[in-house]
XYZ file of C-alpha atoms in Angstrom:
767
model
C 14.602 -13.980 31.313
C 11.158 -15.324 30.417
C 10.859 -18.944 29.328
C 9.928 -18.186 25.758
C 9.943 -21.837 24.634
C 6.864 -22.523 26.765
C 4.888 -20.110 24.587
C 5.451 -22.168 21.420
C 3.667 -25.155 19.935
C 5.722 -28.163 18.822
C 6.261 -27.010 15.231
C 7.174 -23.481 16.346
C 9.595 -24.803 18.967
C 11.428 -26.970 16.444
C 11.822 -23.984 14.098
C 13.219 -21.847 16.926
C 15.737 -24.413 18.254
C 17.333 -25.413 14.913
C 19.735 -22.469 14.906
C 22.520 -23.735 12.618
C 22.464 -24.320 8.872
C 19.902 -23.170 6.285
C 16.246 -23.310 7.322
C 12.980 -22.697 5.505
C 10.005 -21.947 7.758
C 6.785 -22.148 5.750
C 4.275 -20.208 7.819
C 0.600 -20.439 6.941
C -1.669 -17.447 7.476
C -2.127 -16.600 11.157
C 0.300 -19.310 12.279
C 2.537 -17.142 14.473
C 5.488 -16.600 12.146
C 6.470 -13.324 13.839
C 6.662 -15.139 17.168
C 8.901 -17.810 15.648
C 11.202 -15.265 14.019
C 11.343 -13.211 17.226
C 12.089 -16.141 19.515
C 14.562 -17.664 17.084
C 16.609 -14.446 17.358
C 16.126 -14.412 21.143
C 17.338 -18.016 21.258
C 20.465 -17.118 19.266
C 21.222 -14.317 21.715
C 20.512 -16.551 24.710
C 22.893 -19.127 23.189
C 25.741 -16.627 23.236
C 25.655 -15.241 19.686
C 26.665 -11.558 19.694
C 23.824 -9.264 18.538
C 26.054 -7.541 15.960
C 26.593 -10.931 14.305
C 22.865 -11.264 13.580
C 21.221 -9.687 10.524
C 17.399 -9.703 10.527
C 15.597 -8.317 7.476
C 11.925 -7.296 7.387
C 9.672 -5.476 4.938
C 8.403 -2.766 7.300
C 10.037 -0.669 10.014
C 6.982 -1.337 12.150
C 7.630 -5.089 12.075
C 11.289 -4.546 12.974
C 10.408 -2.268 15.912
C 7.814 -4.685 17.292
C 10.156 -7.660 16.984
C 13.035 -5.794 18.622
C 10.772 -4.794 21.525
C 9.636 -8.411 22.021
C 13.230 -9.654 21.867
C 14.174 -7.027 24.453
C 11.564 -8.413 26.839
C 13.175 -11.849 26.558
C 16.917 -11.114 26.627
C 17.093 -7.466 27.668
C 16.896 -4.187 25.774
C 20.666 -3.704 25.591
C 21.231 -6.860 23.542
C 18.182 -6.186 21.368
C 19.337 -2.625 20.607
C 22.622 -3.907 19.128
C 20.945 -6.143 16.541
C 21.234 -5.324 12.861
C 17.472 -5.473 12.373
C 15.350 -3.470 9.957
C 13.979 -3.304 6.439
C 16.119 -4.287 3.460
C 16.310 -0.635 2.472
C 17.237 0.705 5.903
C 19.946 -1.913 6.535
C 21.540 -1.552 3.115
C 21.266 2.225 3.257
C 23.317 2.001 6.448
C 25.962 -0.097 4.687
C 25.989 2.186 1.637
C 26.510 5.317 3.750
C 29.548 3.643 5.327
C 30.988 2.542 1.972
C 29.622 5.382 -0.208
C 32.988 6.728 -1.387
C 33.686 3.459 -3.197
C 30.596 4.130 -5.327
C 31.171 7.851 -5.873
C 28.367 9.063 -3.573
C 28.496 11.307 -0.503
C 27.725 9.597 2.808
C 24.810 12.012 3.257
C 23.207 11.060 -0.049
C 19.533 11.926 -0.461
C 16.953 9.158 -0.904
C 14.443 10.136 -3.595
C 10.839 9.121 -3.167
C 8.479 8.436 -6.064
C 7.484 12.103 -6.349
C 11.118 13.186 -6.673
C 11.834 10.497 -9.259
C 8.799 11.387 -11.360
C 9.741 15.070 -11.249
C 13.265 14.334 -12.468
C 12.018 12.032 -15.214
C 9.493 14.662 -16.302
C 12.334 17.190 -16.637
C 14.388 14.741 -18.698
C 11.442 13.984 -20.997
C 11.013 17.712 -21.560
C 14.740 18.178 -22.143
C 14.746 15.395 -24.775
C 11.665 16.968 -26.400
C 9.685 13.740 -26.103
C 5.893 13.476 -26.006
C 4.870 13.144 -22.346
C 1.595 11.535 -23.427
C 3.650 8.637 -24.784
C 6.473 8.790 -22.253
C 4.372 9.141 -19.138
C 6.686 9.689 -16.136
C 4.972 7.056 -13.991
C 5.213 4.442 -16.733
C 8.843 5.248 -17.502
C 9.727 5.097 -13.800
C 8.027 1.702 -13.489
C 10.091 0.408 -16.418
C 13.323 1.686 -14.866
C 12.328 0.253 -11.481
C 11.734 -3.225 -12.903
C 15.126 -3.044 -14.644
C 16.906 -2.097 -11.405
C 15.166 -4.834 -9.431
C 16.495 -7.283 -12.029
C 19.984 -5.755 -11.579
C 19.981 -4.118 -15.005
C 21.938 -0.860 -14.825
C 21.487 1.978 -17.302
C 24.583 0.838 -19.231
C 23.369 -2.785 -19.344
C 19.897 -1.669 -20.414
C 21.319 0.409 -23.253
C 23.267 -2.627 -24.511
C 20.323 -5.044 -24.174
C 18.768 -5.809 -27.561
C 15.632 -7.433 -25.990
C 15.015 -4.377 -23.768
C 15.447 -1.949 -26.653
C 13.168 -4.046 -28.867
C 10.482 -4.241 -26.162
C 10.546 -0.451 -25.836
C 10.383 -0.039 -29.598
C 7.335 -2.305 -29.743
C 5.676 -0.225 -27.005
C 6.417 2.922 -29.059
C 8.825 4.221 -26.378
C 12.236 3.612 -27.997
C 13.975 6.376 -26.010
C 13.527 4.861 -22.548
C 17.160 3.746 -22.517
C 18.214 7.369 -23.007
C 15.907 8.562 -20.211
C 17.280 5.843 -17.904
C 20.849 6.859 -18.757
C 20.215 10.536 -17.992
C 18.157 9.700 -14.897
C 21.005 7.654 -13.405
C 23.529 10.391 -14.230
C 21.367 13.176 -12.735
C 20.781 11.200 -9.551
C 24.527 10.788 -9.136
C 25.127 14.497 -9.827
C 22.576 15.294 -7.127
C 24.106 12.839 -4.666
C 20.822 10.954 -4.610
C 19.600 7.369 -4.784
C 16.043 6.184 -5.228
C 14.617 3.192 -3.345
C 15.629 0.716 -6.029
C 19.174 2.102 -6.059
C 19.637 1.099 -2.419
C 19.425 -2.542 -3.483
C 21.080 -2.131 -6.884
C 24.133 -0.327 -5.500
C 24.457 -2.824 -2.630
C 24.798 -5.547 -5.247
C 27.265 -3.436 -7.200
C 29.256 -2.798 -4.009
C 29.493 -6.500 -3.150
C 30.241 -7.458 -6.769
C 32.994 -4.930 -7.400
C 34.601 -4.831 -3.945
C 35.278 -8.379 -2.675
C 37.011 -7.109 0.480
C 33.855 -5.235 1.488
C 31.726 -8.311 0.826
C 34.111 -10.425 2.907
C 33.886 -7.940 5.795
C 30.080 -8.196 5.968
C 30.067 -11.946 5.358
C 32.273 -12.393 8.424
C 30.189 -9.954 10.421
C 26.777 -11.533 9.770
C 27.092 -15.101 11.056
C 23.309 -15.570 11.205
C 20.878 -14.139 8.656
C 17.097 -14.170 9.088
C 14.603 -12.969 6.471
C 10.902 -12.295 6.976
C 8.321 -12.548 4.138
C 10.825 -14.329 1.899
C 8.165 -14.918 -0.754
C 8.138 -11.148 -1.389
C 11.846 -10.824 -2.203
C 12.960 -9.769 -5.682
C 16.036 -10.774 -7.679
C 18.131 -8.003 -6.149
C 17.248 -8.918 -2.548
C 17.691 -12.619 -3.253
C 21.252 -12.135 -4.520
C 22.279 -9.923 -1.594
C 21.058 -12.553 0.888
C 22.758 -15.358 -1.030
C 26.075 -13.483 -1.182
C 26.075 -12.443 2.465
C 25.307 -15.958 3.682
C 27.951 -17.819 1.698
C 30.574 -18.023 4.472
C 28.517 -19.301 7.404
C 25.475 -20.663 5.578
C 23.254 -19.925 8.587
C 20.283 -18.555 6.671
C 16.737 -18.800 7.987
C 13.924 -17.562 5.769
C 10.296 -17.354 6.865
C 7.364 -16.932 4.516
C 4.271 -18.332 2.846
C 4.222 -19.066 -0.863
C 0.409 -18.876 -0.719
C 0.724 -15.165 0.116
C 3.099 -14.163 -2.691
C 1.201 -11.261 -4.298
C 3.782 -8.643 -5.295
C 5.096 -9.715 -8.695
C 4.183 -6.245 -10.010
C 6.899 -4.927 -7.686
C 9.388 -7.502 -8.921
C 8.818 -10.160 -6.226
C 9.699 -13.696 -7.336
C 7.756 -16.590 -5.821
C 10.495 -18.824 -7.209
C 12.810 -17.568 -4.444
C 10.865 -19.466 -1.793
C 9.836 -22.358 -4.046
C 13.460 -22.984 -5.051
C 14.996 -22.626 -1.585
C 15.333 -26.419 -1.479
C 17.506 -26.265 -4.613
C 19.668 -23.388 -3.368
C 20.275 -25.058 -0.001
C 19.921 -28.804 -0.524
C 20.769 -29.730 3.086
C 18.213 -27.327 4.544
C 15.759 -27.890 7.389
C 12.072 -27.528 6.481
C 9.525 -26.467 9.105
C 5.810 -26.026 8.462
C 3.678 -23.849 10.729
C 0.176 -25.056 9.908
C -2.004 -24.092 12.882
C -3.934 -20.882 12.234
C -4.616 -18.961 15.458
C -6.471 -16.083 13.778
C -9.529 -17.403 11.941
C -12.478 -19.716 12.467
C -12.354 -23.264 11.136
C -14.750 -22.409 8.310
C -12.648 -19.478 7.083
C -9.443 -21.546 7.182
C -11.041 -24.518 5.433
C -12.619 -22.297 2.783
C -9.250 -20.660 2.088
C -7.603 -24.094 1.858
C -10.201 -25.314 -0.635
C -9.451 -22.293 -2.817
C -5.641 -22.296 -2.755
C -5.445 -26.004 -3.551
C -6.368 -25.039 -7.119
C -2.849 -23.592 -7.547
C -0.205 -25.896 -8.996
C 2.830 -23.805 -8.000
C 3.031 -24.197 -4.202
C 4.663 -25.872 -1.224
C 2.141 -28.468 0.057
C 0.760 -27.797 3.535
C -2.510 -28.267 5.398
C -3.410 -25.219 7.444
C -5.941 -25.911 10.189
C -7.672 -24.077 13.019
C -8.760 -25.180 16.478
C -10.837 -22.013 16.989
C -14.642 -22.068 16.900
C -16.218 -23.476 13.768
C -17.681 -20.045 12.992
C -20.219 -18.751 10.490
C -20.561 -19.837 6.877
C -19.322 -17.394 4.275
C -22.035 -14.989 3.126
C -22.524 -13.892 -0.479
C -24.294 -10.699 -1.520
C -25.151 -10.235 -5.173
C -26.276 -6.837 -6.395
C -27.752 -5.640 -9.638
C -25.415 -2.639 -9.948
C -22.160 -1.480 -8.395
C -24.039 1.316 -6.614
C -26.425 -1.198 -5.071
C -23.420 -3.288 -3.994
C -22.162 -0.321 -1.979
C -25.475 0.062 -0.170
C -25.872 -3.661 0.497
C -22.438 -3.925 2.054
C -22.813 -0.780 4.169
C -26.348 -1.704 5.271
C -25.063 -5.121 6.321
C -22.278 -3.536 8.391
C -24.729 -1.054 9.916
C -27.138 -3.815 10.905
C -24.403 -5.903 12.533
C -23.095 -2.938 14.517
C -26.613 -2.078 15.667
C -27.741 -5.610 16.499
C -24.531 -7.178 17.808
C -23.032 -4.144 19.601
C -19.903 -4.215 17.440
C -17.472 -1.394 16.713
C -16.838 0.294 13.375
C -13.193 -0.812 13.427
C -14.307 -4.450 13.577
C -15.038 -4.161 9.850
C -12.878 -3.945 6.746
C -13.973 -3.565 3.124
C -11.313 -4.968 0.799
C -11.211 -4.385 -2.954
C -8.972 -5.187 -5.904
C -8.404 -1.604 -7.096
C -8.399 1.808 -5.399
C -11.026 3.113 -7.824
C -13.661 0.871 -6.196
C -13.589 2.817 -2.932
C -15.772 5.728 -4.129
C -19.084 3.871 -4.086
C -18.487 2.498 -0.580
C -17.412 5.934 0.644
C -20.659 7.447 -0.607
C -22.744 4.729 1.021
C -20.881 5.116 4.329
C -21.324 8.893 4.279
C -25.065 8.541 3.728
C -25.214 6.336 6.806
C -22.995 8.795 8.756
C -20.563 5.962 9.429
C -16.911 6.940 10.038
C -14.323 5.329 7.782
C -10.650 5.454 6.925
C -9.118 4.781 3.529
C -5.641 3.292 3.739
C -3.326 4.151 0.885
C -4.468 7.769 0.702
C -2.177 10.769 0.889
C 0.522 10.150 3.482
C 1.319 12.911 5.969
C 4.819 13.160 4.518
C 3.414 13.577 0.998
C 1.429 16.715 1.833
C 2.756 19.715 -0.088
C 3.562 21.907 2.893
C 5.386 19.047 4.612
C 7.359 18.135 1.491
C 8.284 21.803 0.988
C 9.893 22.108 4.406
C 11.553 18.703 4.132
C 13.015 19.840 0.796
C 14.730 22.688 2.670
C 16.119 20.147 5.153
C 17.385 17.989 2.300
C 19.106 20.948 0.687
C 20.846 21.824 3.945
C 22.171 18.263 4.322
C 22.928 17.754 0.615
C 23.028 21.023 -1.387
C 23.525 19.085 -4.643
C 19.970 17.698 -4.364
C 18.540 19.375 -7.465
C 14.970 18.177 -6.935
C 14.920 19.763 -3.482
C 16.414 22.974 -4.862
C 13.777 23.237 -7.608
C 11.047 22.848 -5.017
C 12.134 25.627 -2.649
C 14.281 28.129 -4.540
C 11.210 30.356 -4.934
C 9.183 29.257 -1.914
C 8.219 31.440 -0.230
C 8.317 33.733 -3.246
C 11.630 35.557 -3.510
C 11.521 36.648 -7.164
C 13.331 33.679 -8.702
C 10.808 32.698 -11.338
C 10.326 29.775 -13.691
C 12.414 31.400 -16.437
C 15.444 31.765 -14.186
C 14.979 28.260 -12.810
C 14.840 26.900 -16.361
C 18.124 28.636 -17.207
C 19.803 27.221 -14.100
C 18.569 23.716 -14.917
C 19.646 23.974 -18.554
C 23.107 25.267 -17.588
C 23.589 22.499 -15.029
C 22.638 19.867 -17.620
C 25.037 21.359 -20.188
C 27.992 21.192 -17.790
C 26.946 17.882 -16.152
C 26.757 19.507 -12.731
C 24.184 19.924 -10.001
C 21.978 23.002 -10.048
C 23.535 24.147 -6.746
C 26.922 24.431 -8.491
C 25.384 26.999 -10.844
C 23.609 28.888 -8.036
C 26.806 29.129 -6.010
C 28.833 30.594 -8.878
C 26.528 31.798 -11.689
C 29.227 34.012 -13.190
C 31.480 31.049 -13.925
C 28.800 29.628 -16.218
C 27.739 32.963 -17.773
C 24.206 32.489 -16.458
C 21.993 34.816 -18.495
C 20.102 36.686 -15.764
C 19.975 40.336 -14.692
C 21.731 41.846 -11.677
C 18.586 41.846 -9.542
C 18.144 38.121 -10.066
C 21.833 37.508 -9.311
C 21.345 39.267 -5.981
C 18.347 37.076 -5.190
C 20.332 33.940 -6.016
C 23.125 35.185 -3.771
C 20.640 35.716 -0.941
C 19.261 32.183 -1.356
C 22.786 30.722 -1.388
C 23.758 32.561 1.804
C 20.565 31.418 3.531
C 21.283 27.738 2.821
C 24.963 28.087 3.715
C 23.990 29.641 7.062
C 21.935 26.560 7.911
C 24.720 24.250 6.730
C 27.178 25.922 9.109
C 24.839 25.149 12.025
C 24.471 21.400 11.365
C 27.198 20.223 13.727
C 26.185 22.453 16.627
C 22.421 21.811 16.506
C 20.287 18.712 16.758
C 17.574 17.983 14.198
C 14.806 19.797 16.070
C 16.694 23.027 16.792
C 17.932 23.284 13.212
C 14.545 22.365 11.724
C 12.763 25.014 13.790
C 15.335 27.599 12.649
C 14.929 26.612 8.985
C 11.126 26.792 9.232
C 11.353 30.257 10.766
C 14.190 31.910 8.821
C 13.060 30.740 5.380
C 9.685 32.406 5.956
C 7.716 29.157 5.613
C 6.027 29.461 9.015
C 5.148 33.096 8.443
C 3.791 32.336 4.965
C 1.397 29.729 6.329
C 0.552 31.527 9.586
C -0.638 34.639 7.736
C -3.099 32.630 5.663
C -6.760 33.398 6.211
C -8.445 30.239 4.958
C -9.106 27.000 6.847
C -6.916 25.162 4.342
C -3.968 27.485 5.050
C -4.478 27.106 8.789
C -4.460 23.326 8.385
C -1.189 23.548 6.473
C 0.353 25.568 9.307
C -0.788 22.936 11.793
C 0.724 20.204 9.616
C 4.081 21.961 9.648
C 3.832 22.309 13.430
C 3.079 18.593 13.610
C 6.154 17.863 11.474
C 8.310 19.845 13.909
C 6.702 18.019 16.836
C 7.595 14.755 15.128
C 11.223 15.875 14.785
C 11.297 16.778 18.476
C 10.029 13.284 19.370
C 12.624 11.760 17.034
C 15.425 13.694 18.761
C 14.205 12.745 22.246
C 13.946 9.070 21.286
C 17.398 8.993 19.718
C 19.045 10.720 22.679
C 17.426 8.170 24.985
C 18.779 5.264 22.889
C 22.216 6.853 22.449
C 21.783 7.305 18.677
C 22.714 10.402 16.618
C 19.899 12.928 16.228
C 21.132 15.177 13.439
C 18.920 16.452 10.654
C 20.416 13.941 8.219
C 19.409 11.095 10.579
C 15.820 12.336 10.669
C 15.704 12.651 6.865
C 16.858 9.072 6.419
C 14.262 7.885 8.910
C 11.477 9.641 6.971
C 12.766 8.536 3.565
C 12.687 4.876 4.609
C 9.140 4.850 5.989
C 6.914 2.213 4.404
C 3.142 2.207 3.828
C 2.464 0.524 7.176
C 4.807 2.700 9.238
C 2.688 5.841 9.509
C 0.902 6.579 12.768
C -2.785 5.776 12.564
C -3.619 6.809 16.115
C -6.371 9.203 14.986
C -8.148 6.482 13.052
C -9.680 4.614 15.971
C -13.111 3.071 15.583
C -13.606 3.612 11.856
C -14.551 1.178 9.105
C -11.416 0.336 7.134
C -11.361 0.607 3.339
C -8.284 -0.665 1.550
C -6.929 -2.685 -1.344
C -6.154 -6.322 -0.644
C -2.482 -5.673 -1.364
C -2.434 -3.048 1.390
C -4.249 -5.402 3.793
C -1.546 -8.078 3.773
C -0.251 -8.597 7.297
C -3.381 -7.125 8.902
C -6.440 -8.782 10.431
C -10.036 -7.797 11.174
C -12.941 -9.583 12.893
C -15.286 -9.021 9.914
C -14.108 -8.753 6.318
C -16.088 -7.822 3.193
C -14.380 -8.742 -0.080
C -16.151 -6.771 -2.782
C -16.203 -6.555 -6.568
C -15.805 -10.303 -7.076
C -16.427 -10.328 -10.796
C -14.577 -11.694 -13.784
C -12.198 -9.127 -15.329
C -12.129 -7.218 -12.038
C -11.068 -9.970 -9.650
C -9.344 -11.825 -11.227
C -8.140 -8.766 -13.091
C -8.515 -8.780 -16.868
C -4.807 -7.904 -17.038
C -3.796 -10.931 -14.986
C -5.387 -13.925 -16.651
C -3.187 -14.338 -19.707
C -0.989 -17.023 -18.149
C -1.369 -19.696 -15.506
C 1.220 -17.889 -13.378
C -0.771 -14.627 -13.427
C -4.024 -16.386 -12.576
C -2.405 -18.212 -9.676
C -1.179 -14.914 -8.219
C -4.720 -13.510 -8.435
C -5.935 -16.598 -6.587
C -3.254 -16.064 -3.935
C -4.489 -12.493 -3.620
C -8.009 -13.753 -2.910
C -6.529 -16.220 -0.399
C -4.830 -13.315 1.379
C -8.153 -11.450 1.493
C -10.002 -14.446 2.987
C -7.373 -15.033 5.642
C -7.498 -11.450 6.933
C -10.790 -12.347 8.624
C -11.040 -13.636 12.183
C -14.764 -14.347 12.552
C -16.798 -13.631 9.445
C -16.347 -13.235 5.689
C -18.841 -11.702 3.285
C -18.287 -11.740 -0.483
C -20.098 -9.424 -2.887
C -20.405 -8.886 -6.612
C -22.759 -7.102 -8.999
C -24.356 -7.964 -12.324
C -23.743 -4.564 -13.907
C -20.806 -2.235 -13.311
C -20.008 1.150 -14.821
C -16.795 1.191 -16.848
C -15.723 4.364 -18.620
C -19.180 5.843 -18.000
C -21.052 2.901 -19.534
C -22.872 0.086 -17.686
C -21.278 -3.255 -18.565
C -22.685 -6.687 -17.758
C -20.577 -8.487 -15.170
C -20.380 -12.134 -14.180
C -19.403 -13.603 -10.792
C -15.735 -14.345 -10.215
C -14.563 -17.900 -10.749
C -12.960 -17.670 -7.304
C -16.373 -17.753 -5.588
C -17.136 -21.055 -7.296
C -13.737 -22.447 -6.307
C -14.583 -22.305 -2.595
C -15.969 -25.630 -1.384
C -19.754 -25.127 -1.133
C -19.885 -26.718 2.335
C -18.314 -23.509 3.674
C -20.726 -21.125 1.904
C -24.171 -20.174 3.178
C -25.702 -19.504 -0.269
C -24.368 -22.761 -1.656
C -26.850 -23.139 -4.556
C -26.393 -19.704 -6.085
C -24.420 -20.856 -9.120
C -26.338 -24.040 -9.845
C -29.093 -22.414 -11.881
C -31.851 -23.032 -9.350
C -34.149 -20.525 -7.662
C -33.366 -20.016 -4.037
C -34.500 -18.197 -0.932
C -32.225 -16.336 1.453
C -34.507 -16.184 4.457
C -34.232 -13.206 6.829
C -32.433 -13.942 10.063
C -34.293 -11.941 12.680
C -31.802 -12.742 15.421
C -28.893 -11.412 13.375
C -30.858 -8.469 12.039
C -29.025 -8.575 8.709
C -30.032 -7.516 5.227
C -31.235 -10.605 3.332
C -32.501 -11.289 -0.164
C -34.774 -13.504 -2.199
C -33.613 -14.270 -5.705
C -36.240 -15.003 -8.345
C -34.577 -15.898 -11.610
C -33.070 -12.704 -13.043
C -35.302 -10.404 -10.992
C -33.839 -7.250 -9.483
C -33.597 -8.144 -5.803
C -34.829 -5.816 -3.081
C -33.589 -5.787 0.506
C -35.563 -7.198 3.365
C -35.287 -4.689 6.187
C -34.071 -5.999 9.519
C -36.802 -6.673 12.032
C -39.571 -7.454 9.481
C -41.554 -10.622 9.903
C -41.410 -13.139 7.078
C -44.822 -12.248 5.645
C -43.993 -8.537 5.512
C -40.638 -9.206 3.933
C -42.158 -11.374 1.212
C -44.752 -8.694 0.499
C -41.984 -6.172 -0.061
C -40.065 -8.641 -2.231
C -43.160 -9.258 -4.357
C -43.191 -5.560 -5.213
C -39.999 -6.072 -7.227
C -40.550 -6.808 -10.927
C -37.977 -8.119 -13.402
C -36.451 -5.475 -15.659
C -38.179 -5.540 -19.029
C -38.945 -3.341 -22.020
C -42.667 -3.198 -21.113
C -42.097 -1.039 -18.013
C -44.707 1.767 -18.233
C -44.195 4.875 -16.068
C -47.051 7.018 -14.774
C -47.503 10.669 -15.771
C -45.244 13.034 -13.738
C -48.233 15.094 -12.520
C -49.704 11.952 -10.860
C -46.720 11.479 -8.550
C -47.545 12.727 -5.031
C -45.745 12.875 -1.714
C -46.122 9.682 0.344
C -46.640 7.379 -2.656
C -44.830 4.059 -3.085
C -43.202 4.155 -6.523
C -40.869 2.080 -8.667
C -37.922 3.158 -10.814
C -36.349 0.986 -13.518
C -32.834 1.251 -12.024
C -33.372 2.126 -8.363
C -36.324 -0.174 -7.695
C -39.052 0.421 -5.093
C -39.158 3.495 -2.876
C -41.314 6.141 -1.205
C -41.804 9.752 -2.330
C -40.733 11.950 0.574
C -41.292 15.370 -0.950
C -42.354 17.160 -4.149
C -40.862 20.557 -4.961
C -40.886 22.993 -7.880
C -43.486 23.611 -10.555
C -44.174 22.579 -14.143
C -41.210 21.137 -16.050
C -38.918 21.857 -13.076
C -40.921 19.735 -10.634
C -38.675 17.367 -8.644
C -39.324 14.425 -6.349
C -37.193 13.460 -3.361
C -37.524 9.665 -3.191
C -36.102 7.247 -0.627
C -35.289 4.038 -2.477
C -34.973 0.906 -0.351
C -31.708 -0.155 -1.969
C -30.149 3.176 -2.894
C -31.187 5.696 -0.270
C -32.340 9.217 -1.107
C -32.402 10.450 -4.718
C -33.689 13.775 -6.055
C -35.188 13.243 -9.524
C -36.530 15.637 -12.151
C -40.006 14.188 -12.673
C -40.213 14.784 -16.410
C -37.240 12.406 -16.824
C -37.682 10.163 -13.770
C -40.055 7.582 -15.327
C -41.638 6.525 -12.027
C -44.421 3.953 -11.765
C -46.919 4.234 -8.905
C -47.159 1.101 -6.747
C -49.566 2.385 -4.086
């Protein structure tokens, strides 16, 4: 057994050794909280606590796997394997499957993802003859989700005057009816959505005291990671489970609470001292990730928040570089400035593409940076894009698997009953769905015995339904005698899915076939891994594993050495040597929708704090003076958050004091630099230029004004230096076409290549 205590600093060691009673571990960014949580569990095991008496809750499967592996290295894999460790949803799904009969669900209940839930809600909206432009499925689902996370069931919602009034004011008075039908249809289908896993766990513990007592006795020690991200539902489960032994240890950072839109309550961590008045408080304040300047800058920002647990995070790493600020005239220019800066650093400092991350407030901001990266031929990866398991061909085959395990899963049935095409069209499907709704049954019940419900279809269609039923029943009969891989391969083959995709002629169809092959390969790996660990490897086990994957659990092995683009929310928990935080403008960051209250503004500030503390070595901030919104350029102003950073940690420290300034080129760094002259449109200074040459190029830039006079189109020749009102200075590379169709290919210093129709280009000759 390794001496794990020697790997801890004094504060970490104290948090690990205090094993009994309630404990709050406030862990600043980069302070080693995962190590503390891991070694605290290892210490419990080394002290003689049985692994099955320990419950450890995380927010990602990846975190649970990594922690379990590290614990195994300390106390042995056998002890680590017996821990109840995993995400909230995976642990409580396990409990619900054991106790499902008490709630009226099958043990093999399906877990609906967002796509399934939206599809069901869309069907209900159509059934109720509501306007789907008013009752948008995504919006309705979000409303239902928030209700569930606050432990408001459909029945409670229907009886809640404030909820009904809020919906009436939002011109969606029928949400309660949609929620009611949605809950009923899920139960008919033997399905729960993600929020149900927490809601029904609370219902189980509330309505069945003997069950609660059983798990209270079982879990003598409870540990919770990222406690600041827990919602009301999670908070109550933890509180109930810990009431007997009171050995609850929660780890988190109030300064990184950024998920209120998902129902997270920062009050859970702030009020821990009130819930457990005799608790131990430990503060992990040494940041091992970032330079001193980054840590101090982040501290100076977050101190502006009133709602927080006081702490002083510090770093003993190198002092590091001052924070850089890039200001652009337009959002397009911002993209080029950021990408050019990354390119120059890679070229001049021999860095890798995956050393860099571009973080933004909203997904919509990625487009401009993608375009700029493509023009530079720089590889990049966008996190938060389409997951492998959300691809149509993958979801289609998984829907077959779901139907085999749980034939009452109506959403799965709708997806595959006519895929590949077997002559069961939309009209027939509509009749099946309508009949099932009328009799409050699953759609499978109607398919199995259409005559009992007088289903209005012809004999040919009845035969096709019979064929589909027999196909599914054949697979069901093979569940016990086949592992997940053997059965999955048989389903893929005998349904005709593999043949359908294999016979495709296009590259897209070939890619889909390869994706299905990759899915089957993944199932084979799952089976091999489970056999090795002595766990069941049935198809239902694989489906649960896939259903409980989180955003950070997908394999990113093919994304080596690429620039990372992602929202700040998605970046939480990650780290990068060089971070660019872009779009730092008022009404974008902080968001215009999040500045109505002090609480909302403080969460936006915490979000910026999270972004800053992702960086190990260098932070660059950027904003623009004009950004396109709804197709129209809108004047933008710098974010208040830039001003809130102590100026001693910022390189361009005079930029908001109303004085002219010079950002001199740094030849050794080879970076893009700028000179600001009042409100002039700034032009880049190319790396490697001497100071005189750079100033000459900067002098070519003129302030935007109404007196700009373009030269006649016929005067523009190849090789000329020209100026454009929006794109600035550039060189004409080529002229093509004749007369009114004559075009110029121009390389603009800030915007790259543009092809312009000369009669509209309004170019002015510089030389």
